[in-house]
Short mmCIF file of C-alpha atoms (C1' of nucleotides) and ligand atoms in Angstrom, two decimals:
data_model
loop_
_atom_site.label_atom_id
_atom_site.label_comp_id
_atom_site.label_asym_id
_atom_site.label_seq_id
_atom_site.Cartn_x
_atom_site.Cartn_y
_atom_site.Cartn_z
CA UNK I 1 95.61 42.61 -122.08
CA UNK I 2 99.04 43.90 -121.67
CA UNK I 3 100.01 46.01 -118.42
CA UNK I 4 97.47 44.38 -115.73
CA UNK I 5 98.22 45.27 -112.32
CA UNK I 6 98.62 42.86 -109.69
CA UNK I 7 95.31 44.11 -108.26
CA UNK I 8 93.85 43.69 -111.59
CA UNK I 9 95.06 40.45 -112.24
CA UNK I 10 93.74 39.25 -108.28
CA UNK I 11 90.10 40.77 -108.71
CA UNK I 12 89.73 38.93 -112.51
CA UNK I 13 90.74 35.53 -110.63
CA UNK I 14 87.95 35.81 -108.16
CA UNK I 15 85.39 37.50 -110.42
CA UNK I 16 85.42 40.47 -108.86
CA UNK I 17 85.19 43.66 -110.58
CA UNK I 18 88.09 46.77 -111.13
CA UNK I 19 86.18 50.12 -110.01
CA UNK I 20 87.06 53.58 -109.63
CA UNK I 21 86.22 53.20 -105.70
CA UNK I 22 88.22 50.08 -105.05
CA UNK I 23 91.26 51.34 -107.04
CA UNK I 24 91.43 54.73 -105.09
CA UNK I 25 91.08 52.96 -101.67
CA UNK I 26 93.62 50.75 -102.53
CA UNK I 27 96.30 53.99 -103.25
CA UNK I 28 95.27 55.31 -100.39
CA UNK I 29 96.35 52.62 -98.22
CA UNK I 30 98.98 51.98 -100.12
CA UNK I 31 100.51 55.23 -99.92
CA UNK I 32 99.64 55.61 -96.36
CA UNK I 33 102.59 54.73 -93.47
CA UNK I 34 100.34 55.20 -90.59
CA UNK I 35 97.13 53.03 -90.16
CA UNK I 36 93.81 54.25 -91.52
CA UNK I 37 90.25 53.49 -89.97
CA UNK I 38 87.43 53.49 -92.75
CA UNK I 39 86.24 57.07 -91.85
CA UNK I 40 89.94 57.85 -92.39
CA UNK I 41 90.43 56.58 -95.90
CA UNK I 42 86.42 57.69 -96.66
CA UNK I 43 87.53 61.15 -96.28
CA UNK I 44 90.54 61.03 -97.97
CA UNK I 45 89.02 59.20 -101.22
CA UNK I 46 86.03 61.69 -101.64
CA UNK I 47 89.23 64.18 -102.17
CA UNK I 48 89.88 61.84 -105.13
CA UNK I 49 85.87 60.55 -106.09
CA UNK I 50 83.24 62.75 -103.98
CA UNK I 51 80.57 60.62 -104.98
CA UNK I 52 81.72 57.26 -103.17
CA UNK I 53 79.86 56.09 -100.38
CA UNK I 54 81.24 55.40 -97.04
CA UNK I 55 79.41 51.56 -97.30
CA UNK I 56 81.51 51.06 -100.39
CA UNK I 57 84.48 52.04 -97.88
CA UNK I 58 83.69 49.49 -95.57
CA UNK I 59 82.56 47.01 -98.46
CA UNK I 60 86.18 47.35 -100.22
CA UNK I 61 87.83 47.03 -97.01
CA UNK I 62 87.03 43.68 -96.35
CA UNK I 63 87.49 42.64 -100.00
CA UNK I 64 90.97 44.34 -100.16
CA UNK I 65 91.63 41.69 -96.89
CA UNK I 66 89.89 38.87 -98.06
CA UNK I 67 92.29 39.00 -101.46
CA UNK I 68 95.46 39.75 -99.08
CA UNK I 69 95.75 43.04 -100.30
CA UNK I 70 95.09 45.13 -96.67
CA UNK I 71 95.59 43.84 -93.51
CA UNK I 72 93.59 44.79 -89.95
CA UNK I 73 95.66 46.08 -87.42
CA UNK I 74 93.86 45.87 -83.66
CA UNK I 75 94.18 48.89 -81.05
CA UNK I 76 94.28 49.22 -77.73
CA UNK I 77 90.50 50.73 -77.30
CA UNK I 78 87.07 49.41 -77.86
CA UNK I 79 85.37 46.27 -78.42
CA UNK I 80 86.66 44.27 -75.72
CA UNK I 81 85.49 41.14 -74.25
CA UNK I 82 86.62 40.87 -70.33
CA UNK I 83 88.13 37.72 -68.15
CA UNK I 84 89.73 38.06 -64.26
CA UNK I 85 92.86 38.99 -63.65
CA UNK I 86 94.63 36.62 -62.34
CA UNK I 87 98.14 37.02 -63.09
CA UNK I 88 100.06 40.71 -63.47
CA UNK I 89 101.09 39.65 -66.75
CA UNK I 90 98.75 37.46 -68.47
CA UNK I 91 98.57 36.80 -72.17
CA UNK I 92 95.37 34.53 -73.53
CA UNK I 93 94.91 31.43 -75.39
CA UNK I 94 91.35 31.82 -76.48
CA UNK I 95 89.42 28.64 -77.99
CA UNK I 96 87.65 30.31 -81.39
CA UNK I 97 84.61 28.38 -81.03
CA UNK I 98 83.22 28.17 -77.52
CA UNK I 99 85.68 31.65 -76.43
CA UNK I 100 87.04 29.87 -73.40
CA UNK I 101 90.93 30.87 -72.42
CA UNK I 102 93.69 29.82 -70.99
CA UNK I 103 95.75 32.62 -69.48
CA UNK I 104 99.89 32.13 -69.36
CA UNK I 105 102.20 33.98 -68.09
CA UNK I 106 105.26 32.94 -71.11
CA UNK I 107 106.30 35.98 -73.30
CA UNK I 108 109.65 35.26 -74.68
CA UNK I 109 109.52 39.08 -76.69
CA UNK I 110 112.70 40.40 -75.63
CA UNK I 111 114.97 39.23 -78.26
CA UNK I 112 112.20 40.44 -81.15
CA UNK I 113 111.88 43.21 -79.09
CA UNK I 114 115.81 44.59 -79.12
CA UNK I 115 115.97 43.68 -82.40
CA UNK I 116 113.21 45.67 -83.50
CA UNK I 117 114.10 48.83 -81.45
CA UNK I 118 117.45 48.76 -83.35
CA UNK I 119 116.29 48.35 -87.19
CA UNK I 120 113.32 50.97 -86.40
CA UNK I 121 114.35 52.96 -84.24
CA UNK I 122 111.37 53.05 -82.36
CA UNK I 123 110.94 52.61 -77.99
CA UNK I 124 108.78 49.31 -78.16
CA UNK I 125 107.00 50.06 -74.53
CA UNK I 126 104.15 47.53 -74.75
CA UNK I 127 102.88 44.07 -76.66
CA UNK I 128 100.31 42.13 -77.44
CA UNK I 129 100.53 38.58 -77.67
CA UNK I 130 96.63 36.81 -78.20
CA UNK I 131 97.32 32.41 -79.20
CA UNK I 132 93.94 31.26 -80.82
CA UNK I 133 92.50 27.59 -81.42
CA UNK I 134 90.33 25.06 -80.32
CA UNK I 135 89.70 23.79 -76.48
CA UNK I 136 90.04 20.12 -76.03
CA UNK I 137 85.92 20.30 -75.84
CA UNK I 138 85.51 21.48 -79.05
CA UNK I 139 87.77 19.40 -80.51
CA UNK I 140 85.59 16.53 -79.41
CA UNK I 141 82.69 17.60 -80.34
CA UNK I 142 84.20 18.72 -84.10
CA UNK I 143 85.51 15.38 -84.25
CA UNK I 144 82.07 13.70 -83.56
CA UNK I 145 80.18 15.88 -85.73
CA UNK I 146 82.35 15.31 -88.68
CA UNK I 147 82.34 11.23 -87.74
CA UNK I 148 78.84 11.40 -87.60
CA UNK I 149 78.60 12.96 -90.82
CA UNK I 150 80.70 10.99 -92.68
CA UNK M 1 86.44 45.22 -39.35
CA UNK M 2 87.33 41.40 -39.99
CA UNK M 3 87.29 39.09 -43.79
CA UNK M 4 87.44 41.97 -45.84
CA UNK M 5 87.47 40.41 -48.82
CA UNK M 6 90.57 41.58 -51.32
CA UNK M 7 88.31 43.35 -53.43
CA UNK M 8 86.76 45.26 -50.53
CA UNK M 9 89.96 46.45 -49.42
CA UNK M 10 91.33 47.40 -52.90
CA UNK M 11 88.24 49.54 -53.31
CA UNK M 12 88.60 50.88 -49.78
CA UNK M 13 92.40 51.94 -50.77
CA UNK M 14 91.17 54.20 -53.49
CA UNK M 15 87.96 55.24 -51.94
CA UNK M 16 85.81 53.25 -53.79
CA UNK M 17 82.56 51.94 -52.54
CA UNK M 18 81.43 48.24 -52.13
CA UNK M 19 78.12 48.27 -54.49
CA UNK M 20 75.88 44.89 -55.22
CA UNK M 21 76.55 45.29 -58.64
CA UNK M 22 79.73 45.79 -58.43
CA UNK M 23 80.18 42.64 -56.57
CA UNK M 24 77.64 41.12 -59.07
CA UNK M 25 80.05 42.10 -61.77
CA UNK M 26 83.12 40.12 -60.08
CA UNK M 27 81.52 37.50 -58.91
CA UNK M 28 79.99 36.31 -62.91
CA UNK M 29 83.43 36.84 -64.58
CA UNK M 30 85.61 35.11 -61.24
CA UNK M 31 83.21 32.19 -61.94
CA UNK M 32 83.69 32.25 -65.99
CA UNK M 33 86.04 30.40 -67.95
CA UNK M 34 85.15 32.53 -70.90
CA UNK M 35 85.51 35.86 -72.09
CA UNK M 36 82.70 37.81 -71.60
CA UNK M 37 81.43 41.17 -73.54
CA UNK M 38 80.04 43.56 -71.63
CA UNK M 39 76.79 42.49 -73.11
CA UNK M 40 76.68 39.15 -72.01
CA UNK M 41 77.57 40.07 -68.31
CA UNK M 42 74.76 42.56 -68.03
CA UNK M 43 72.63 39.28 -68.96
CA UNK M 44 74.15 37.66 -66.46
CA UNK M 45 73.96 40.12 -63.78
CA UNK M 46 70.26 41.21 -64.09
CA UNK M 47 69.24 37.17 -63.27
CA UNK M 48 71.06 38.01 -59.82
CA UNK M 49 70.08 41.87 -59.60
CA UNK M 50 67.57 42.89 -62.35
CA UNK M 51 67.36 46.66 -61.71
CA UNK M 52 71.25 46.81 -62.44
CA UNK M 53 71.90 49.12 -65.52
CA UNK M 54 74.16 48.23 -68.63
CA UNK M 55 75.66 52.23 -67.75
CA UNK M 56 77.34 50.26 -64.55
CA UNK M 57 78.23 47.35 -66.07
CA UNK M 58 80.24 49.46 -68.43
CA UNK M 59 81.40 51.62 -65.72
CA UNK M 60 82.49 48.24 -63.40
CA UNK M 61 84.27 46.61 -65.73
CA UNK M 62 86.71 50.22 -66.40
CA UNK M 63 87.03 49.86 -62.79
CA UNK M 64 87.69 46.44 -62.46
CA UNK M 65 90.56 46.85 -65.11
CA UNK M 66 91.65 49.99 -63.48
CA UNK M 67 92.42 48.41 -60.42
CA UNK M 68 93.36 44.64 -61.48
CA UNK M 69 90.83 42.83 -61.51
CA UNK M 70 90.22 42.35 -64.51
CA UNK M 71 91.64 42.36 -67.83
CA UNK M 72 90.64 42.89 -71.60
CA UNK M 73 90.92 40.76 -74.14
CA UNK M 74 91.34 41.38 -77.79
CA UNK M 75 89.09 39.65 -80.48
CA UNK M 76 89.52 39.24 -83.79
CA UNK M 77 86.35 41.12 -85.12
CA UNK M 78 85.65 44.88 -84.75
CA UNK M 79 87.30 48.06 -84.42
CA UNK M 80 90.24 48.03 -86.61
CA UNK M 81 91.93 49.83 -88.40
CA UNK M 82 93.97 49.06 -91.90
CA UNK M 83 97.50 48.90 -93.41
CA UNK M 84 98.39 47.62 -96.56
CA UNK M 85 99.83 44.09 -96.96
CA UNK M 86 103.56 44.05 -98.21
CA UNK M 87 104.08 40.14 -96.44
CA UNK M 88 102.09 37.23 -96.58
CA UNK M 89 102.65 36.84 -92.47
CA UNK M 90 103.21 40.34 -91.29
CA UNK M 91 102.70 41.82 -87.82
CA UNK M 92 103.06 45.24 -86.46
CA UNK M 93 104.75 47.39 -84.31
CA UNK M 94 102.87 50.94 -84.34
CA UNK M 95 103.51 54.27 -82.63
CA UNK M 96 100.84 54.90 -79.80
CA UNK M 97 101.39 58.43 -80.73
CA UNK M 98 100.97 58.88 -84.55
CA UNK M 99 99.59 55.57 -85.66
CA UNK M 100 102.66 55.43 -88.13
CA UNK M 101 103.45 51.44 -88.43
CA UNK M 102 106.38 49.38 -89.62
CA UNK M 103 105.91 45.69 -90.11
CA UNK M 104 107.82 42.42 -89.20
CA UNK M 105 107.70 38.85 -90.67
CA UNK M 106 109.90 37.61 -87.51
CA UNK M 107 107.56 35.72 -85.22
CA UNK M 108 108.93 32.86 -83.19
CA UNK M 109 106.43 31.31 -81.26
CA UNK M 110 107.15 27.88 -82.46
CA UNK M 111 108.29 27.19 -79.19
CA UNK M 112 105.52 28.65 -76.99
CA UNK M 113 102.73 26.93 -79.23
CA UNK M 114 104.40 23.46 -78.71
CA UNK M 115 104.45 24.43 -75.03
CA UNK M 116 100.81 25.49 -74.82
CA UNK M 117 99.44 22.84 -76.61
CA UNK M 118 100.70 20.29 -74.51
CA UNK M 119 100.04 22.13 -71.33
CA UNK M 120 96.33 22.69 -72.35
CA UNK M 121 95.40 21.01 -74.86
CA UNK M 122 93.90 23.13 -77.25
CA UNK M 123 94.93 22.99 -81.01
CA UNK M 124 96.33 26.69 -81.67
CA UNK M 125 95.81 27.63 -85.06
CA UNK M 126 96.60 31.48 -85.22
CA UNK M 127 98.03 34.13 -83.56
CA UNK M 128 98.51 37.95 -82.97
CA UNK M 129 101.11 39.50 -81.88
CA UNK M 130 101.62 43.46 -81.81
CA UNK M 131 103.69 45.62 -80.54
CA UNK M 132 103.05 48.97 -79.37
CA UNK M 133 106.37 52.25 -78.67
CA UNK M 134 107.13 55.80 -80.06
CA UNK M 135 108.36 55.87 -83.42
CA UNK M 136 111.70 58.12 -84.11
CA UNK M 137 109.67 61.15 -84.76
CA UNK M 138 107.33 61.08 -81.84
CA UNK M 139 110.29 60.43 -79.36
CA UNK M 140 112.05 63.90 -80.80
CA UNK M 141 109.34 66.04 -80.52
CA UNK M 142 108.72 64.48 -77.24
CA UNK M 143 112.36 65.26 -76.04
CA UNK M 144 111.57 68.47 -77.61
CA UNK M 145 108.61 69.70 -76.15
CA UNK M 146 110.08 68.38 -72.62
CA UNK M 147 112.88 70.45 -72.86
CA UNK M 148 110.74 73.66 -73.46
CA UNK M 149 108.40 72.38 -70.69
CA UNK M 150 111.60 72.81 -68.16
"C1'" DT U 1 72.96 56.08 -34.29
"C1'" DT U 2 72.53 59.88 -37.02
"C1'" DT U 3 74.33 63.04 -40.33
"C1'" DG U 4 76.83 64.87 -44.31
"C1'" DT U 5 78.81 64.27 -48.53
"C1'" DA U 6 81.20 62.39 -52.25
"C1'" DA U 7 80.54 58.43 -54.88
"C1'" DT U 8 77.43 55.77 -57.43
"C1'" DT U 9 73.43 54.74 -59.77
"C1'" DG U 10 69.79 53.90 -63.65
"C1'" DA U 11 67.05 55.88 -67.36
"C1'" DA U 12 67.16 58.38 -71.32
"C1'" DA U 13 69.33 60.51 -74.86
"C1'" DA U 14 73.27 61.14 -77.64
"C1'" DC U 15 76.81 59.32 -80.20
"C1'" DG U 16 79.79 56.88 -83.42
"C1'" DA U 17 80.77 52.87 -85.99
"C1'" DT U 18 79.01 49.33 -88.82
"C1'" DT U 19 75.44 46.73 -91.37
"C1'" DT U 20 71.27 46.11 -93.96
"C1'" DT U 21 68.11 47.22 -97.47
"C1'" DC U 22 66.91 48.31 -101.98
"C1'" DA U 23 66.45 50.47 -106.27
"C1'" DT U 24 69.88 51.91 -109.68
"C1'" DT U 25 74.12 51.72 -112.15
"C1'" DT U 26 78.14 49.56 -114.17
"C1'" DA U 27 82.16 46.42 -115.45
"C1'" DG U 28 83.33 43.24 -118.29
"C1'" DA U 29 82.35 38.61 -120.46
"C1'" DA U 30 80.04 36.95 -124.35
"C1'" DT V 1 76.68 45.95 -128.63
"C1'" DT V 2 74.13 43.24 -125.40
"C1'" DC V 3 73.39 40.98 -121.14
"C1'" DT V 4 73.88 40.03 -116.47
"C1'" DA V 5 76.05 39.40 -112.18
"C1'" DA V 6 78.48 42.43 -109.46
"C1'" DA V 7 78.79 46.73 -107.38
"C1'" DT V 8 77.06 51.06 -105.89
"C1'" DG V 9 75.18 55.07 -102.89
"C1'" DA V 10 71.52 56.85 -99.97
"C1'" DA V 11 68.80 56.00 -96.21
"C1'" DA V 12 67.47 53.53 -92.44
"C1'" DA V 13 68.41 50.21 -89.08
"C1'" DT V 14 71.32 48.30 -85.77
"C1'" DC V 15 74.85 47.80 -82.39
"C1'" DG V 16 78.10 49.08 -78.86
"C1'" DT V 17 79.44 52.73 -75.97
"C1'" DT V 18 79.33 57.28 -73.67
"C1'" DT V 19 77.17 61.34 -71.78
"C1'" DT V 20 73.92 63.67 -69.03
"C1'" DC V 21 71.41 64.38 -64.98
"C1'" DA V 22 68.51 64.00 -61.14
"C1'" DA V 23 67.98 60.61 -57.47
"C1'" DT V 24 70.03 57.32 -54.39
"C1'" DT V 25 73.49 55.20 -51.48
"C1'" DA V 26 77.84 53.75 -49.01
"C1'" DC V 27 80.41 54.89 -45.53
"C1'" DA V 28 83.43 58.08 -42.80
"C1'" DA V 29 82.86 61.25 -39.30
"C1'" DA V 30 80.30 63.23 -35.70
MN1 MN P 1 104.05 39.66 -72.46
MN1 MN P 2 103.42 35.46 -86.60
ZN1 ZN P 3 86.18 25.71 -77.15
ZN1 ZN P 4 104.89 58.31 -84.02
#
DNA sequence: TTTGTAATTGAAAACGATTTTCATTTAGAA
DNA sequence: TTCTAAATGAAAATCGTTTTCAATTACAAA
């Protein structure tokens, strides 16, 4: 099997199998220098394939992540969860399991942030900095859980 | 008109009214230590005011934000949108205008982690970092279109 | 205190994004 | 070529959020 893509290659290793759907979606996103949502890429691909199905978009989308090949980027609007101000500029540690957080106030961004503006060119006007892990509670309780099952 | 509580006057400066449900609202997430979704505070609320209506919560917490009270925090899950994977560690820094994005592998929060950890406690395991500007283009038209306005 | 009015409300419907279900098709190993 | 697990698309269900609208309410002014 001479020529396999890297894509190819990834899906065989996991058992996962090459279609016409996953390969276009992959191009797409490939090709693309802005982000796409999935009713983005679903309308570009039926250009391509009219027949796919905007579930398959969504499907492919998390497989193309799960093998490392797409990444999620997350905006500024919808699906929030909420906490109270309590600082002017607070950034979040937020435990993964139980969703308590920490706010701090640290940001250290300005170096990344010059250095950035000069290799892209771009006026960097905002950031989002988001620390996740466990809370001291849930580290207990892990730990007891796993002792106990031992 | 004595103790006026902060939130009354901040409403008061922007001609806002003092509501029960609005000081519902503030009261559950002042008392949290968790995130909450919108979802989860209308549970909440409706124990202390049951004819409240998940329209206001939705409506209170855009206020709340608007005016400080509150802020938004970003989860992992939901709402995203995708760009192909060129690094095994990349982050972003994407034009609020055009959604074009350039990626960066430079991420030092080696620092702040170590801090954090030992201030709270919890064992970070991830984190995101964005960063939001105008990319090259979008600042030119900008400048552009200014210029015209004048 | 009463009145006037802009602000606010809740219910219902609309909306948009995402997931589930399920019968059918298909990629690719054997 | 055969076989089967994997993948698919259409439809419906589900979920979060917004819009609409008529009724209510907070509160400044009289
Ligand atoms: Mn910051
Ligand atoms: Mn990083
Ligand atoms: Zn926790
Ligand atoms: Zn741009």
């Amino acid at each position: 099997m001479p020529n396999a893509t890297p894509f190819q290659t990834g899906l065989r290793q996991h058992r996962r199998k090459l279609t016409r759907g996953r390969q276009v979606i992959l191009d797409i996103i490939t090709q693309a220098t802005r982000h796409l949502t999935p009713a983005e890429i679903y309308r570009q691909a039926r250009d391509k394939y009219p027949q796919l199905g905007l579930t398959t978009v969504y499907r492919t989308l998390d497989l193309l992540v799960e093998l490392g090949y797409a990444q999620r980027v997350h905006l500024e609007e919808s699906c929030h969860s909420y906490l109270i101000a309590t600082r002017a500029h607070g950034h979040h540690l937020v435990c993964s399991t139980c969703g308590r957080a920490e706010e701090f106030a640290e940001c250290d961004v300005n170096a990344l942030v010059r250095l950035l503006e000069s290799r892209t060119g771009y006026a960097i006007d905002a950031h989002m900095i988001e620390l996740m892990g466990k809370c001291p509670n849930c580290q207990t309780k892990l730990r007891a859980h796993n002792a106990r099952k031992k």
